[in-house]
Amino acid sequence: MEHFESWKDLLNPEFYIKMGGFWLILFIIFAETGLFVGFFLPGDSLLFVSGIYAVEIVDQAIGSTGSDFLDTTILATAIAIAAVIGNEVGYWFGRKTGPALYKKEDTFLFKKKYLFQAHDFFEEHGALAVIMARFLPVVRTFTPIVAGIVKMDKTRFLIDNIIGAFLWSFSLIFAGHYLDRLFMDQFGIDLKSHLEMIIIIIVLITNVPIIVKFFFGKKKEETHIED
């Protein structure tokens, strides 16, 4: 069992895996959209690193099947289901609270600017935003709320929610698991020994769209205003 030592642990996926394993991972994935705290919890990096530890995680929780593929599939499926439930809770909350959220004051767990970002993303990409948002930190936390606020069709939202959750979960979990195997077999490199670098790379890659949107989107708006 790991022990909490500093706030840096909250950004380290390996900390959650070793501290609580399977069930804590599911709770974190649910909390990203179900409790609206995804902007500081690890999401993409947690899935990738969980894929590396997939067999150990499943073995400790429910017992290994004896197959790496089945164990990884079980983990990816469970995480996808947790993600679907989280989004549904976010959508329900958006439908119930509606515009009142835009008047809510900022707190440690709620930042209004993220809600506006998710709204702009949803307006730009429409229903497809529910699927795409899964791969974007922060945006995925608030997109289901916005979908609820604008009263997106429940069935359409559920379908996109399921597609996005399974694509997100399976792509990152299996990437982590089999890239770890590939690097070990082909190059003798154990990815577990390079997790800090891997996490940094994942964070940079997943945040590129947001960074580009922030800088270039801002310039585009300024140009439009000048015209």
PDB file of C-alpha atoms in Angstrom:
ATOM      1  CA  MET A   1       0.000   0.000   0.000  1.00  0.00           C
ATOM      2  CA  GLU A   2       1.319   3.429  -0.984  1.00  0.00           C
ATOM      3  CA  HIS A   3       1.110   6.430   1.324  1.00  0.00           C
ATOM      4  CA  PHE A   4       0.244  10.002   0.437  1.00  0.00           C
ATOM      5  CA  GLU A   5       3.363  12.145   0.731  1.00  0.00           C
ATOM      6  CA  SER A   6       2.749  15.284  -1.338  1.00  0.00           C
ATOM      7  CA  TRP A   7       0.305  16.906  -3.759  1.00  0.00           C
ATOM      8  CA  LYS A   8       2.499  15.639  -6.583  1.00  0.00           C
ATOM      9  CA  ASP A   9       1.126  12.166  -5.841  1.00  0.00           C
ATOM     10  CA  LEU A  10      -2.304  13.322  -7.055  1.00  0.00           C
ATOM     11  CA  LEU A  11      -0.856  13.839 -10.529  1.00  0.00           C
ATOM     12  CA  ASN A  12       0.946  10.495 -10.594  1.00  0.00           C
ATOM     13  CA  PRO A  13      -1.125   7.633 -12.099  1.00  0.00           C
ATOM     14  CA  GLU A  14       1.135   4.999 -10.546  1.00  0.00           C
ATOM     15  CA  PHE A  15       0.229   6.323  -7.081  1.00  0.00           C
ATOM     16  CA  TYR A  16      -3.473   5.553  -7.617  1.00  0.00           C
ATOM     17  CA  ILE A  17      -2.733   2.163  -9.128  1.00  0.00           C
ATOM     18  CA  LYS A  18      -0.603   1.077  -6.183  1.00  0.00           C
ATOM     19  CA  MET A  19      -2.773   2.746  -3.561  1.00  0.00           C
ATOM     20  CA  GLY A  20      -6.203   1.474  -4.601  1.00  0.00           C
ATOM     21  CA  GLY A  21      -5.847  -0.527  -7.792  1.00  0.00           C
ATOM     22  CA  PHE A  22      -8.862  -1.585  -9.839  1.00  0.00           C
ATOM     23  CA  TRP A  23     -11.651   0.020  -7.796  1.00  0.00           C
ATOM     24  CA  LEU A  24      -9.912   3.340  -7.234  1.00  0.00           C
ATOM     25  CA  ILE A  25      -9.155   3.603 -10.961  1.00  0.00           C
ATOM     26  CA  LEU A  26     -12.838   3.068 -11.763  1.00  0.00           C
ATOM     27  CA  PHE A  27     -13.837   5.705  -9.225  1.00  0.00           C
ATOM     28  CA  ILE A  28     -11.396   8.250 -10.664  1.00  0.00           C
ATOM     29  CA  ILE A  29     -12.656   7.668 -14.208  1.00  0.00           C
ATOM     30  CA  PHE A  30     -16.243   8.064 -13.000  1.00  0.00           C
ATOM     31  CA  ALA A  31     -15.322  11.186 -11.010  1.00  0.00           C
ATOM     32  CA  GLU A  32     -13.815  12.892 -14.070  1.00  0.00           C
ATOM     33  CA  THR A  33     -17.270  13.564 -15.477  1.00  0.00           C
ATOM     34  CA  GLY A  34     -19.643  12.343 -12.762  1.00  0.00           C
ATOM     35  CA  LEU A  35     -18.171  14.608 -10.066  1.00  0.00           C
ATOM     36  CA  PHE A  36     -16.668  17.240 -12.408  1.00  0.00           C
ATOM     37  CA  VAL A  37     -13.113  17.062 -11.009  1.00  0.00           C
ATOM     38  CA  GLY A  38     -11.333  15.825 -14.115  1.00  0.00           C
ATOM     39  CA  PHE A  39      -9.286  18.959 -14.625  1.00  0.00           C
ATOM     40  CA  PHE A  40      -6.736  17.886 -11.999  1.00  0.00           C
ATOM     41  CA  LEU A  41      -7.053  14.108 -11.873  1.00  0.00           C
ATOM     42  CA  PRO A  42      -4.932  12.055 -14.304  1.00  0.00           C
ATOM     43  CA  GLY A  43      -7.072  10.644 -17.100  1.00  0.00           C
ATOM     44  CA  ASP A  44      -5.263   9.641 -20.280  1.00  0.00           C
ATOM     45  CA  SER A  45      -2.006   8.924 -18.459  1.00  0.00           C
ATOM     46  CA  LEU A  46      -3.866   6.865 -15.848  1.00  0.00           C
ATOM     47  CA  LEU A  47      -5.353   4.665 -18.569  1.00  0.00           C
ATOM     48  CA  PHE A  48      -2.048   4.218 -20.386  1.00  0.00           C
ATOM     49  CA  VAL A  49      -0.161   3.318 -17.208  1.00  0.00           C
ATOM     50  CA  SER A  50      -3.036   1.066 -16.092  1.00  0.00           C
ATOM     51  CA  GLY A  51      -2.594  -0.808 -19.360  1.00  0.00           C
ATOM     52  CA  ILE A  52       1.034  -1.448 -18.443  1.00  0.00           C
ATOM     53  CA  TYR A  53      -0.080  -2.880 -15.090  1.00  0.00           C
ATOM     54  CA  ALA A  54      -3.290  -4.466 -16.444  1.00  0.00           C
ATOM     55  CA  VAL A  55      -2.558  -8.068 -15.484  1.00  0.00           C
ATOM     56  CA  GLU A  56      -1.468  -7.136 -11.955  1.00  0.00           C
ATOM     57  CA  ILE A  57      -4.485  -4.847 -11.450  1.00  0.00           C
ATOM     58  CA  VAL A  58      -7.036  -7.465 -12.520  1.00  0.00           C
ATOM     59  CA  ASP A  59      -5.256 -10.245 -10.628  1.00  0.00           C
ATOM     60  CA  GLN A  60      -5.350  -8.317  -7.348  1.00  0.00           C
ATOM     61  CA  ALA A  61      -8.987  -7.304  -7.774  1.00  0.00           C
ATOM     62  CA  ILE A  62     -10.793 -10.380  -9.108  1.00  0.00           C
ATOM     63  CA  GLY A  63      -8.097 -12.873 -10.048  1.00  0.00           C
ATOM     64  CA  SER A  64      -6.296 -13.268 -13.357  1.00  0.00           C
ATOM     65  CA  THR A  65      -7.872 -15.258 -16.183  1.00  0.00           C
ATOM     66  CA  GLY A  66      -4.428 -16.507 -17.181  1.00  0.00           C
ATOM     67  CA  SER A  67      -4.610 -14.556 -20.433  1.00  0.00           C
ATOM     68  CA  ASP A  68      -2.989 -11.144 -20.843  1.00  0.00           C
ATOM     69  CA  PHE A  69      -5.495 -10.249 -23.556  1.00  0.00           C
ATOM     70  CA  LEU A  70      -8.554 -11.190 -21.467  1.00  0.00           C
ATOM     71  CA  ASP A  71      -7.236  -9.435 -18.356  1.00  0.00           C
ATOM     72  CA  THR A  72      -6.570  -6.280 -20.373  1.00  0.00           C
ATOM     73  CA  THR A  73     -10.009  -6.524 -21.990  1.00  0.00           C
ATOM     74  CA  ILE A  74     -11.686  -6.857 -18.579  1.00  0.00           C
ATOM     75  CA  LEU A  75      -9.889  -3.775 -17.299  1.00  0.00           C
ATOM     76  CA  ALA A  76     -10.632  -1.727 -20.434  1.00  0.00           C
ATOM     77  CA  THR A  77     -14.312  -2.753 -20.373  1.00  0.00           C
ATOM     78  CA  ALA A  78     -14.745  -1.904 -16.695  1.00  0.00           C
ATOM     79  CA  ILE A  79     -13.118   1.497 -17.199  1.00  0.00           C
ATOM     80  CA  ALA A  80     -15.284   2.189 -20.258  1.00  0.00           C
ATOM     81  CA  ILE A  81     -18.434   1.400 -18.236  1.00  0.00           C
ATOM     82  CA  ALA A  82     -17.289   3.719 -15.432  1.00  0.00           C
ATOM     83  CA  ALA A  83     -16.689   6.434 -18.040  1.00  0.00           C
ATOM     84  CA  VAL A  84     -20.156   5.934 -19.543  1.00  0.00           C
ATOM     85  CA  ILE A  85     -21.831   6.183 -16.124  1.00  0.00           C
ATOM     86  CA  GLY A  86     -19.831   9.308 -15.281  1.00  0.00           C
ATOM     87  CA  ASN A  87     -20.912  11.019 -18.495  1.00  0.00           C
ATOM     88  CA  GLU A  88     -24.544  10.084 -17.925  1.00  0.00           C
ATOM     89  CA  VAL A  89     -24.426  11.648 -14.455  1.00  0.00           C
ATOM     90  CA  GLY A  90     -22.860  14.783 -15.956  1.00  0.00           C
ATOM     91  CA  TYR A  91     -25.539  14.927 -18.653  1.00  0.00           C
ATOM     92  CA  TRP A  92     -28.332  14.488 -16.083  1.00  0.00           C
ATOM     93  CA  PHE A  93     -26.804  17.225 -13.926  1.00  0.00           C
ATOM     94  CA  GLY A  94     -26.640  19.570 -16.925  1.00  0.00           C
ATOM     95  CA  ARG A  95     -30.308  19.019 -17.783  1.00  0.00           C
ATOM     96  CA  LYS A  96     -31.370  19.610 -14.188  1.00  0.00           C
ATOM     97  CA  THR A  97     -29.278  22.687 -13.403  1.00  0.00           C
ATOM     98  CA  GLY A  98     -29.151  24.297 -16.847  1.00  0.00           C
ATOM     99  CA  PRO A  99     -28.072  27.935 -17.094  1.00  0.00           C
ATOM    100  CA  ALA A 100     -27.666  28.208 -13.308  1.00  0.00           C
ATOM    101  CA  LEU A 101     -24.175  26.729 -13.668  1.00  0.00           C
ATOM    102  CA  TYR A 102     -23.046  29.748 -15.659  1.00  0.00           C
ATOM    103  CA  LYS A 103     -23.863  31.958 -12.665  1.00  0.00           C
ATOM    104  CA  LYS A 104     -22.074  29.719 -10.176  1.00  0.00           C
ATOM    105  CA  GLU A 105     -18.970  31.198  -8.542  1.00  0.00           C
ATOM    106  CA  ASP A 106     -15.620  29.493  -9.092  1.00  0.00           C
ATOM    107  CA  THR A 107     -14.491  26.987  -6.467  1.00  0.00           C
ATOM    108  CA  PHE A 108     -11.503  24.671  -6.152  1.00  0.00           C
ATOM    109  CA  LEU A 109     -13.451  21.893  -7.885  1.00  0.00           C
ATOM    110  CA  PHE A 110     -15.383  24.070 -10.345  1.00  0.00           C
ATOM    111  CA  LYS A 111     -13.971  26.584 -12.830  1.00  0.00           C
ATOM    112  CA  LYS A 112     -16.512  28.432 -14.973  1.00  0.00           C
ATOM    113  CA  LYS A 113     -13.975  29.044 -17.761  1.00  0.00           C
ATOM    114  CA  TYR A 114     -13.809  25.293 -18.377  1.00  0.00           C
ATOM    115  CA  LEU A 115     -17.560  25.209 -18.836  1.00  0.00           C
ATOM    116  CA  PHE A 116     -17.315  27.916 -21.516  1.00  0.00           C
ATOM    117  CA  GLN A 117     -14.500  26.013 -23.252  1.00  0.00           C
ATOM    118  CA  ALA A 118     -16.608  22.855 -23.321  1.00  0.00           C
ATOM    119  CA  HIS A 119     -19.593  24.826 -24.631  1.00  0.00           C
ATOM    120  CA  ASP A 120     -17.534  26.306 -27.494  1.00  0.00           C
ATOM    121  CA  PHE A 121     -16.160  22.853 -28.308  1.00  0.00           C
ATOM    122  CA  PHE A 122     -19.673  21.389 -28.345  1.00  0.00           C
ATOM    123  CA  GLU A 123     -21.015  24.186 -30.542  1.00  0.00           C
ATOM    124  CA  GLU A 124     -18.155  23.745 -33.018  1.00  0.00           C
ATOM    125  CA  HIS A 125     -18.320  19.957 -33.336  1.00  0.00           C
ATOM    126  CA  GLY A 126     -21.954  19.182 -32.537  1.00  0.00           C
ATOM    127  CA  ALA A 127     -22.952  15.682 -31.400  1.00  0.00           C
ATOM    128  CA  LEU A 128     -19.541  14.355 -32.407  1.00  0.00           C
ATOM    129  CA  ALA A 129     -18.109  16.453 -29.568  1.00  0.00           C
ATOM    130  CA  VAL A 130     -19.228  13.826 -27.043  1.00  0.00           C
ATOM    131  CA  ILE A 131     -16.942  11.264 -28.721  1.00  0.00           C
ATOM    132  CA  MET A 132     -14.058  13.630 -29.421  1.00  0.00           C
ATOM    133  CA  ALA A 133     -14.111  15.191 -25.950  1.00  0.00           C
ATOM    134  CA  ARG A 134     -13.099  11.874 -24.404  1.00  0.00           C
ATOM    135  CA  PHE A 135      -9.578  12.439 -25.698  1.00  0.00           C
ATOM    136  CA  LEU A 136      -9.275  16.025 -24.445  1.00  0.00           C
ATOM    137  CA  PRO A 137      -8.420  16.768 -20.793  1.00  0.00           C
ATOM    138  CA  VAL A 138     -10.705  19.283 -19.040  1.00  0.00           C
ATOM    139  CA  VAL A 139     -13.082  19.436 -22.043  1.00  0.00           C
ATOM    140  CA  ARG A 140     -14.272  15.872 -21.388  1.00  0.00           C
ATOM    141  CA  THR A 141     -15.214  16.852 -17.826  1.00  0.00           C
ATOM    142  CA  PHE A 142     -17.699  19.520 -18.867  1.00  0.00           C
ATOM    143  CA  THR A 143     -18.911  18.424 -22.308  1.00  0.00           C
ATOM    144  CA  PRO A 144     -21.590  16.054 -20.919  1.00  0.00           C
ATOM    145  CA  ILE A 145     -22.857  18.883 -18.703  1.00  0.00           C
ATOM    146  CA  VAL A 146     -23.127  21.171 -21.727  1.00  0.00           C
ATOM    147  CA  ALA A 147     -24.869  18.396 -23.683  1.00  0.00           C
ATOM    148  CA  GLY A 148     -27.426  18.254 -20.887  1.00  0.00           C
ATOM    149  CA  ILE A 149     -27.813  22.024 -20.749  1.00  0.00           C
ATOM    150  CA  VAL A 150     -28.558  22.267 -24.492  1.00  0.00           C
ATOM    151  CA  LYS A 151     -30.877  19.250 -24.097  1.00  0.00           C
ATOM    152  CA  MET A 152     -29.140  16.981 -26.589  1.00  0.00           C
ATOM    153  CA  ASP A 153     -31.312  13.955 -27.429  1.00  0.00           C
ATOM    154  CA  LYS A 154     -30.848  11.363 -24.652  1.00  0.00           C
ATOM    155  CA  THR A 155     -30.548   8.391 -26.995  1.00  0.00           C
ATOM    156  CA  ARG A 156     -28.066  10.177 -29.280  1.00  0.00           C
ATOM    157  CA  PHE A 157     -26.018  11.214 -26.269  1.00  0.00           C
ATOM    158  CA  LEU A 158     -25.992   7.678 -24.856  1.00  0.00           C
ATOM    159  CA  ILE A 159     -24.812   6.194 -28.170  1.00  0.00           C
ATOM    160  CA  ASP A 160     -22.023   8.774 -28.579  1.00  0.00           C
ATOM    161  CA  ASN A 161     -21.160   8.393 -24.912  1.00  0.00           C
ATOM    162  CA  ILE A 162     -20.701   4.619 -25.240  1.00  0.00           C
ATOM    163  CA  ILE A 163     -18.696   4.914 -28.473  1.00  0.00           C
ATOM    164  CA  GLY A 164     -16.402   7.576 -27.014  1.00  0.00           C
ATOM    165  CA  ALA A 165     -15.878   5.772 -23.713  1.00  0.00           C
ATOM    166  CA  PHE A 166     -14.962   2.447 -25.305  1.00  0.00           C
ATOM    167  CA  LEU A 167     -12.702   4.034 -27.943  1.00  0.00           C
ATOM    168  CA  TRP A 168     -10.901   6.049 -25.267  1.00  0.00           C
ATOM    169  CA  SER A 169     -10.545   3.197 -22.797  1.00  0.00           C
ATOM    170  CA  PHE A 170      -9.553   0.429 -25.205  1.00  0.00           C
ATOM    171  CA  SER A 171      -7.119   2.532 -27.258  1.00  0.00           C
ATOM    172  CA  LEU A 172      -5.156   3.789 -24.250  1.00  0.00           C
ATOM    173  CA  ILE A 173      -5.323   0.624 -22.133  1.00  0.00           C
ATOM    174  CA  PHE A 174      -4.227  -1.651 -24.970  1.00  0.00           C
ATOM    175  CA  ALA A 175      -1.610   0.858 -26.153  1.00  0.00           C
ATOM    176  CA  GLY A 176      -0.064   0.862 -22.691  1.00  0.00           C
ATOM    177  CA  HIS A 177      -0.145  -2.894 -22.334  1.00  0.00           C
ATOM    178  CA  TYR A 178       1.207  -3.897 -25.733  1.00  0.00           C
ATOM    179  CA  LEU A 179       3.710  -1.068 -26.147  1.00  0.00           C
ATOM    180  CA  ASP A 180       5.198  -2.165 -22.832  1.00  0.00           C
ATOM    181  CA  ARG A 181       5.468  -5.718 -24.174  1.00  0.00           C
ATOM    182  CA  LEU A 182       6.870  -4.481 -27.498  1.00  0.00           C
ATOM    183  CA  PHE A 183       9.565  -2.323 -25.935  1.00  0.00           C
ATOM    184  CA  MET A 184      10.570  -5.112 -23.547  1.00  0.00           C
ATOM    185  CA  ASP A 185      10.709  -7.817 -26.223  1.00  0.00           C
ATOM    186  CA  GLN A 186      12.330  -5.750 -28.984  1.00  0.00           C
ATOM    187  CA  PHE A 187      14.552  -3.313 -27.103  1.00  0.00           C
ATOM    188  CA  GLY A 188      14.802  -4.672 -23.581  1.00  0.00           C
ATOM    189  CA  ILE A 189      13.268  -1.447 -22.233  1.00  0.00           C
ATOM    190  CA  ASP A 190      10.895  -1.682 -19.284  1.00  0.00           C
ATOM    191  CA  LEU A 191       8.402   1.176 -19.586  1.00  0.00           C
ATOM    192  CA  LYS A 192       7.699   0.926 -15.864  1.00  0.00           C
ATOM    193  CA  SER A 193      11.155   2.420 -15.318  1.00  0.00           C
ATOM    194  CA  HIS A 194      10.341   5.436 -17.498  1.00  0.00           C
ATOM    195  CA  LEU A 195       6.832   6.350 -16.320  1.00  0.00           C
ATOM    196  CA  GLU A 196       7.639   9.987 -15.537  1.00  0.00           C
ATOM    197  CA  MET A 197       8.785  10.621 -19.108  1.00  0.00           C
ATOM    198  CA  ILE A 198       5.800   8.705 -20.510  1.00  0.00           C
ATOM    199  CA  ILE A 199       3.357  10.764 -18.429  1.00  0.00           C
ATOM    200  CA  ILE A 200       4.963  14.024 -19.570  1.00  0.00           C
ATOM    201  CA  ILE A 201       4.728  12.941 -23.220  1.00  0.00           C
ATOM    202  CA  ILE A 202       1.063  11.913 -22.864  1.00  0.00           C
ATOM    203  CA  VAL A 203       0.173  15.180 -21.124  1.00  0.00           C
ATOM    204  CA  LEU A 204       1.878  17.196 -23.866  1.00  0.00           C
ATOM    205  CA  ILE A 205       0.205  15.249 -26.686  1.00  0.00           C
ATOM    206  CA  THR A 206      -3.304  15.345 -25.195  1.00  0.00           C
ATOM    207  CA  ASN A 207      -3.069  19.050 -24.392  1.00  0.00           C
ATOM    208  CA  VAL A 208      -1.786  20.151 -27.819  1.00  0.00           C
ATOM    209  CA  PRO A 209      -5.328  20.655 -29.255  1.00  0.00           C
ATOM    210  CA  ILE A 210      -6.283  22.807 -26.262  1.00  0.00           C
ATOM    211  CA  ILE A 211      -3.084  24.861 -26.477  1.00  0.00           C
ATOM    212  CA  VAL A 212      -3.528  25.392 -30.233  1.00  0.00           C
ATOM    213  CA  LYS A 213      -7.171  26.365 -29.719  1.00  0.00           C
ATOM    214  CA  PHE A 214      -6.212  28.835 -27.000  1.00  0.00           C
ATOM    215  CA  PHE A 215      -3.520  30.666 -28.957  1.00  0.00           C
ATOM    216  CA  PHE A 216      -4.705  30.454 -32.569  1.00  0.00           C
ATOM    217  CA  GLY A 217      -8.395  30.649 -31.672  1.00  0.00           C
ATOM    218  CA  LYS A 218      -7.686  33.817 -29.727  1.00  0.00           C
ATOM    219  CA  LYS A 219      -5.806  35.377 -32.638  1.00  0.00           C
ATOM    220  CA  LYS A 220      -8.646  34.482 -34.990  1.00  0.00           C
ATOM    221  CA  GLU A 221     -11.149  36.195 -32.708  1.00  0.00           C
ATOM    222  CA  GLU A 222      -8.973  39.318 -32.463  1.00  0.00           C
ATOM    223  CA  THR A 223      -8.665  39.459 -36.284  1.00  0.00           C
ATOM    224  CA  HIS A 224     -12.407  39.115 -36.635  1.00  0.00           C
ATOM    225  CA  ILE A 225     -12.990  41.959 -34.182  1.00  0.00           C
ATOM    226  CA  GLU A 226     -10.548  44.250 -36.049  1.00  0.00           C
ATOM    227  CA  ASP A 227     -12.307  43.569 -39.347  1.00  0.00           C
TER     228      ASP A 227
END
